[in-house]
PDB file of C-alpha atoms in Angstrom:
ATOM      1  CA  MET A   1     -11.758   2.609 -16.846  1.00  0.00           C
ATOM      2  CA  ALA A   2     -11.663  -0.836 -19.428  1.00  0.00           C
ATOM      3  CA  LEU A   3      -8.646  -3.279 -19.294  1.00  0.00           C
ATOM      4  CA  LYS A   4      -6.946  -1.909 -22.365  1.00  0.00           C
ATOM      5  CA  ASP A   5      -6.453   1.622 -21.247  1.00  0.00           C
ATOM      6  CA  PHE A   6      -5.217  -0.340 -17.809  1.00  0.00           C
ATOM      7  CA  LEU A   7      -2.793  -2.594 -20.140  1.00  0.00           C
ATOM      8  CA  ALA A   8      -1.892   0.774 -22.219  1.00  0.00           C
ATOM      9  CA  VAL A   9      -1.217   2.723 -19.071  1.00  0.00           C
ATOM     10  CA  ILE A  10       1.464   0.019 -17.526  1.00  0.00           C
ATOM     11  CA  ASN A  11       2.779  -0.760 -21.045  1.00  0.00           C
ATOM     12  CA  HIS A  12       3.577   2.927 -21.369  1.00  0.00           C
ATOM     13  CA  VAL A  13       5.101   4.241 -18.182  1.00  0.00           C
ATOM     14  CA  ASP A  14       5.640   0.985 -15.968  1.00  0.00           C
ATOM     15  CA  VAL A  15       4.584   0.465 -12.163  1.00  0.00           C
ATOM     16  CA  ALA A  16       6.772   0.905  -9.353  1.00  0.00           C
ATOM     17  CA  ARG A  17       8.418  -1.813  -7.488  1.00  0.00           C
ATOM     18  CA  SER A  18       9.431  -2.042  -4.197  1.00  0.00           C
ATOM     19  CA  ASN A  19      12.580  -3.861  -4.650  1.00  0.00           C
ATOM     20  CA  ARG A  20      13.658  -1.251  -6.505  1.00  0.00           C
ATOM     21  CA  PHE A  21      15.391   1.233  -4.235  1.00  0.00           C
ATOM     22  CA  VAL A  22      18.518   3.490  -2.674  1.00  0.00           C
ATOM     23  CA  VAL A  23      19.275   4.785   1.261  1.00  0.00           C
ATOM     24  CA  GLU A  24      21.691   6.767   1.817  1.00  0.00           C
ATOM     25  CA  VAL A  25      22.509   7.277   5.109  1.00  0.00           C
ATOM     26  CA  GLN A  26      24.556  10.313   6.276  1.00  0.00           C
ATOM     27  CA  PRO A  27      25.230  10.302  10.461  1.00  0.00           C
ATOM     28  CA  PRO A  28      27.075  12.946  12.385  1.00  0.00           C
ATOM     29  CA  ASN A  29      30.443  12.608  12.455  1.00  0.00           C
ATOM     30  CA  ILE A  30      31.565   9.674  14.482  1.00  0.00           C
ATOM     31  CA  PRO A  31      35.180   9.653  15.833  1.00  0.00           C
ATOM     32  CA  GLY A  32      37.007   6.484  15.351  1.00  0.00           C
ATOM     33  CA  LEU A  33      35.410   5.173  12.630  1.00  0.00           C
ATOM     34  CA  GLY A  34      37.877   6.051  10.043  1.00  0.00           C
ATOM     35  CA  ILE A  35      36.815   5.322   6.355  1.00  0.00           C
ATOM     36  CA  LYS A  36      32.938   5.803   5.544  1.00  0.00           C
ATOM     37  CA  PRO A  37      31.004   2.568   6.726  1.00  0.00           C
ATOM     38  CA  GLN A  38      27.911   4.168   5.975  1.00  0.00           C
ATOM     39  CA  GLU A  39      28.554   3.537   1.672  1.00  0.00           C
ATOM     40  CA  GLN A  40      28.547  -0.350   2.769  1.00  0.00           C
ATOM     41  CA  ILE A  41      25.465   0.099   5.253  1.00  0.00           C
ATOM     42  CA  ASN A  42      23.967   1.839   2.724  1.00  0.00           C
ATOM     43  CA  LEU A  43      24.922  -1.520  -0.064  1.00  0.00           C
ATOM     44  CA  MET A  44      23.555  -3.672   2.838  1.00  0.00           C
ATOM     45  CA  CYS A  45      20.091  -2.631   2.935  1.00  0.00           C
ATOM     46  CA  GLN A  46      17.801  -4.913   3.065  1.00  0.00           C
ATOM     47  CA  ASP A  47      14.285  -3.475   3.509  1.00  0.00           C
ATOM     48  CA  VAL A  48      13.432   0.055   4.768  1.00  0.00           C
ATOM     49  CA  GLN A  49       9.481   1.649   5.289  1.00  0.00           C
ATOM     50  CA  PHE A  50       9.303   5.102   3.261  1.00  0.00           C
ATOM     51  CA  PRO A  51       7.798   6.323   6.027  1.00  0.00           C
ATOM     52  CA  GLY A  52       3.950   8.539   6.100  1.00  0.00           C
ATOM     53  CA  GLN A  53       2.820  11.101   7.536  1.00  0.00           C
ATOM     54  CA  ASN A  54      -0.601  11.658  10.036  1.00  0.00           C
ATOM     55  CA  ILE A  55      -2.575  14.619   9.716  1.00  0.00           C
ATOM     56  CA  ARG A  56      -3.332  15.262  13.962  1.00  0.00           C
ATOM     57  CA  THR A  57      -7.118  16.556  14.353  1.00  0.00           C
ATOM     58  CA  SER A  58      -9.007  18.113  17.168  1.00  0.00           C
ATOM     59  CA  THR A  59     -13.093  17.427  17.788  1.00  0.00           C
ATOM     60  CA  ASP A  60     -14.177  20.511  16.783  1.00  0.00           C
ATOM     61  CA  ASP A  61     -18.011  20.125  18.487  1.00  0.00           C
ATOM     62  CA  LEU A  62     -18.390  24.119  19.158  1.00  0.00           C
ATOM     63  CA  ARG A  63     -21.144  23.284  16.462  1.00  0.00           C
ATOM     64  CA  GLN A  64     -24.694  22.138  16.486  1.00  0.00           C
ATOM     65  CA  GLY A  65     -25.263  18.350  14.262  1.00  0.00           C
ATOM     66  CA  PRO A  66     -22.415  15.923  13.665  1.00  0.00           C
ATOM     67  CA  THR A  67     -18.921  16.834  15.091  1.00  0.00           C
ATOM     68  CA  ARG A  68     -15.879  17.590  12.279  1.00  0.00           C
ATOM     69  CA  ASP A  69     -11.727  16.753  12.965  1.00  0.00           C
ATOM     70  CA  ILE A  70      -9.880  19.304  12.054  1.00  0.00           C
ATOM     71  CA  ALA A  71      -6.285  19.124  11.424  1.00  0.00           C
ATOM     72  CA  GLN A  72      -4.409  20.633  13.632  1.00  0.00           C
ATOM     73  CA  ALA A  73      -0.803  19.362  13.232  1.00  0.00           C
ATOM     74  CA  VAL A  74       1.545  16.734  11.095  1.00  0.00           C
ATOM     75  CA  THR A  75       3.026  13.932  13.357  1.00  0.00           C
ATOM     76  CA  TYR A  76       5.335  11.878  11.667  1.00  0.00           C
ATOM     77  CA  GLY A  77       5.474   8.060  13.176  1.00  0.00           C
ATOM     78  CA  ASN A  78       9.650   6.305  13.110  1.00  0.00           C
ATOM     79  CA  THR A  79      11.228   4.073  10.507  1.00  0.00           C
ATOM     80  CA  ASN A  80      12.241   0.885  10.112  1.00  0.00           C
ATOM     81  CA  MET A  81      15.007  -0.566   8.185  1.00  0.00           C
ATOM     82  CA  THR A  82      16.448  -3.657   7.586  1.00  0.00           C
ATOM     83  CA  PHE A  83      19.690  -4.209   7.036  1.00  0.00           C
ATOM     84  CA  ILE A  84      22.480  -7.282   5.519  1.00  0.00           C
ATOM     85  CA  CYS A  85      25.236  -8.047   8.256  1.00  0.00           C
ATOM     86  CA  THR A  86      28.835  -9.544   7.796  1.00  0.00           C
ATOM     87  CA  PRO A  87      31.354 -11.451   9.729  1.00  0.00           C
ATOM     88  CA  GLY A  88      32.400  -9.275  13.322  1.00  0.00           C
ATOM     89  CA  LEU A  89      28.643  -6.984  12.404  1.00  0.00           C
ATOM     90  CA  PRO A  90      30.127  -3.533  12.107  1.00  0.00           C
ATOM     91  CA  GLU A  91      26.886  -2.372  10.779  1.00  0.00           C
ATOM     92  CA  LYS A  92      25.953  -2.969  14.125  1.00  0.00           C
ATOM     93  CA  LEU A  93      29.298  -1.526  15.571  1.00  0.00           C
ATOM     94  CA  PHE A  94      28.294   0.955  13.165  1.00  0.00           C
ATOM     95  CA  PHE A  95      25.165   2.012  14.787  1.00  0.00           C
ATOM     96  CA  GLU A  96      26.144   1.657  18.381  1.00  0.00           C
ATOM     97  CA  ALA A  97      29.113   4.037  18.035  1.00  0.00           C
ATOM     98  CA  TRP A  98      25.873   6.191  16.236  1.00  0.00           C
ATOM     99  CA  GLN A  99      23.923   5.472  18.810  1.00  0.00           C
ATOM    100  CA  LYS A 100      27.253   6.231  21.801  1.00  0.00           C
ATOM    101  CA  LEU A 101      26.918  10.332  20.514  1.00  0.00           C
ATOM    102  CA  MET A 102      23.606  10.240  22.633  1.00  0.00           C
ATOM    103  CA  PHE A 103      24.683   9.705  25.601  1.00  0.00           C
ATOM    104  CA  ASN A 104      27.576   9.293  28.285  1.00  0.00           C
ATOM    105  CA  SER A 105      27.843   5.857  28.970  1.00  0.00           C
ATOM    106  CA  VAL A 106      29.830   6.327  32.255  1.00  0.00           C
ATOM    107  CA  THR A 107      27.430   9.496  34.184  1.00  0.00           C
ATOM    108  CA  TRP A 108      24.406   8.482  31.628  1.00  0.00           C
ATOM    109  CA  GLN A 109      23.963  12.109  30.991  1.00  0.00           C
ATOM    110  CA  ALA A 110      22.328  13.222  27.846  1.00  0.00           C
ATOM    111  CA  LYS A 111      24.063  14.610  24.782  1.00  0.00           C
ATOM    112  CA  PHE A 112      22.652  17.896  22.879  1.00  0.00           C
ATOM    113  CA  TYR A 113      20.777  16.932  20.329  1.00  0.00           C
ATOM    114  CA  SER A 114      22.733  18.504  17.527  1.00  0.00           C
ATOM    115  CA  ASP A 115      25.370  15.928  18.251  1.00  0.00           C
ATOM    116  CA  TYR A 116      23.801  13.298  17.346  1.00  0.00           C
ATOM    117  CA  ILE A 117      21.608  13.888  14.178  1.00  0.00           C
ATOM    118  CA  GLY A 118      22.286  13.079  10.798  1.00  0.00           C
ATOM    119  CA  GLN A 119      20.158  12.223   7.494  1.00  0.00           C
ATOM    120  CA  ILE A 120      19.302   9.693   5.114  1.00  0.00           C
ATOM    121  CA  LYS A 121      17.699  10.592   1.762  1.00  0.00           C
ATOM    122  CA  LEU A 122      15.442   7.405   0.257  1.00  0.00           C
ATOM    123  CA  ARG A 123      14.836   7.245  -3.726  1.00  0.00           C
ATOM    124  CA  GLN A 124      12.170   4.753  -5.574  1.00  0.00           C
ATOM    125  CA  LEU A 125      13.931   3.832  -8.360  1.00  0.00           C
ATOM    126  CA  ASP A 126      13.155   2.133 -11.896  1.00  0.00           C
ATOM    127  CA  ARG A 127      13.920  -0.762 -13.819  1.00  0.00           C
ATOM    128  CA  LEU A 128      16.495   1.443 -15.968  1.00  0.00           C
ATOM    129  CA  ASP A 129      18.192   2.342 -11.421  1.00  0.00           C
ATOM    130  CA  MET A 130      16.497   5.743 -12.747  1.00  0.00           C
ATOM    131  CA  VAL A 131      14.904   7.963  -9.256  1.00  0.00           C
ATOM    132  CA  ARG A 132      11.735   8.367 -10.050  1.00  0.00           C
ATOM    133  CA  TYR A 133      10.892   9.576  -6.181  1.00  0.00           C
ATOM    134  CA  GLY A 134      13.181  10.844  -3.274  1.00  0.00           C
ATOM    135  CA  ILE A 135      12.562  12.077  -0.167  1.00  0.00           C
ATOM    136  CA  ILE A 136      15.259  13.354   3.137  1.00  0.00           C
ATOM    137  CA  LEU A 137      14.539  12.140   6.632  1.00  0.00           C
ATOM    138  CA  HIS A 138      15.360  15.305   8.533  1.00  0.00           C
ATOM    139  CA  GLU A 139      17.168  15.065  12.043  1.00  0.00           C
ATOM    140  CA  ALA A 140      17.824  11.026  11.647  1.00  0.00           C
ATOM    141  CA  TYR A 141      19.241   8.991  14.561  1.00  0.00           C
ATOM    142  CA  PRO A 142      18.470   5.567  15.105  1.00  0.00           C
ATOM    143  CA  LYS A 143      16.292   5.247  18.560  1.00  0.00           C
ATOM    144  CA  ILE A 144      16.032   1.479  18.766  1.00  0.00           C
ATOM    145  CA  ILE A 145      18.752  -1.612  17.481  1.00  0.00           C
ATOM    146  CA  ASN A 146      17.046  -4.052  17.851  1.00  0.00           C
ATOM    147  CA  ALA A 147      17.978  -7.785  19.179  1.00  0.00           C
ATOM    148  CA  GLN A 148      19.221 -10.465  16.960  1.00  0.00           C
ATOM    149  CA  GLU A 149      18.181 -13.662  16.824  1.00  0.00           C
ATOM    150  CA  TYR A 150      20.787 -16.396  16.959  1.00  0.00           C
ATOM    151  CA  SER A 151      19.367 -20.565  16.287  1.00  0.00           C
ATOM    152  CA  ASN A 152      21.084 -23.986  15.839  1.00  0.00           C
ATOM    153  CA  THR A 153      18.326 -24.460  13.919  1.00  0.00           C
ATOM    154  CA  SER A 154      18.923 -22.050  10.981  1.00  0.00           C
ATOM    155  CA  ALA A 155      21.128 -23.821   8.751  1.00  0.00           C
ATOM    156  CA  ASP A 156      22.453 -20.993   7.087  1.00  0.00           C
ATOM    157  CA  THR A 157      20.119 -18.353   7.358  1.00  0.00           C
ATOM    158  CA  ILE A 158      22.008 -14.622   6.351  1.00  0.00           C
ATOM    159  CA  GLN A 159      22.057 -12.224   9.807  1.00  0.00           C
ATOM    160  CA  THR A 160      19.931  -9.364  10.061  1.00  0.00           C
ATOM    161  CA  LEU A 161      20.315  -6.408  12.593  1.00  0.00           C
ATOM    162  CA  GLN A 162      16.661  -3.909  12.618  1.00  0.00           C
ATOM    163  CA  VAL A 163      17.531  -0.478  13.020  1.00  0.00           C
ATOM    164  CA  GLU A 164      14.334   1.105  14.069  1.00  0.00           C
ATOM    165  CA  PHE A 165      15.287   5.552  13.207  1.00  0.00           C
ATOM    166  CA  ALA A 166      13.305   8.396  14.751  1.00  0.00           C
ATOM    167  CA  PHE A 167      13.187  12.154  12.702  1.00  0.00           C
ATOM    168  CA  HIS A 168      11.708  15.161  13.222  1.00  0.00           C
ATOM    169  CA  HIS A 169      10.071  14.750   9.607  1.00  0.00           C
ATOM    170  CA  TRP A 170      10.875  14.161   5.595  1.00  0.00           C
ATOM    171  CA  SER A 171      10.642  16.359   2.578  1.00  0.00           C
ATOM    172  CA  MET A 172      10.616  15.440  -0.838  1.00  0.00           C
ATOM    173  CA  ASP A 173      14.451  15.680  -2.064  1.00  0.00           C
ATOM    174  CA  GLU A 174      14.622  18.738  -4.314  1.00  0.00           C
ATOM    175  CA  GLU A 175      17.938  18.102  -5.270  1.00  0.00           C
ATOM    176  CA  LEU A 176      15.409  15.142  -7.850  1.00  0.00           C
ATOM    177  CA  TYR A 177      13.464  17.702  -9.442  1.00  0.00           C
ATOM    178  CA  ARG A 178      15.316  20.509 -10.337  1.00  0.00           C
TER     179      ARG A 178
END
């Protein structure tokens, strides 16, 4: 491919940019949170990992010669998001309230899976804010709320919160492709 062909493609369709995205966290109903705090959560998402997928394989060694890895199933890893925090850490309180749907803090008994799963929509935008790609993380929940560091040596640094989400699977956001 010649340089002029490459430039023609770039000039015609542009390139995807990693800072052009929208996150829509849709938790289950969390009692006591009042208005929809996820709207602020969505705005304050600084970083997100659009998840990949992995094909789990097994070795086929029943035949003569070199072995083959054959597809067995699909698996998904967790995904991370970083949120900018505002005073009073309502972002952290939001995810802590969501996690409280997962277990009884007195008996430590786990609650029902269907009571704490939500979904997360991830969308990639172009320079005109048009959605160009979108996926939905199904059966999502905040598995880990990472520790937050505070330090007297970090002058006026923005406080962030990193949350690791588990989810069952992801699919294309069909609503975008109709």
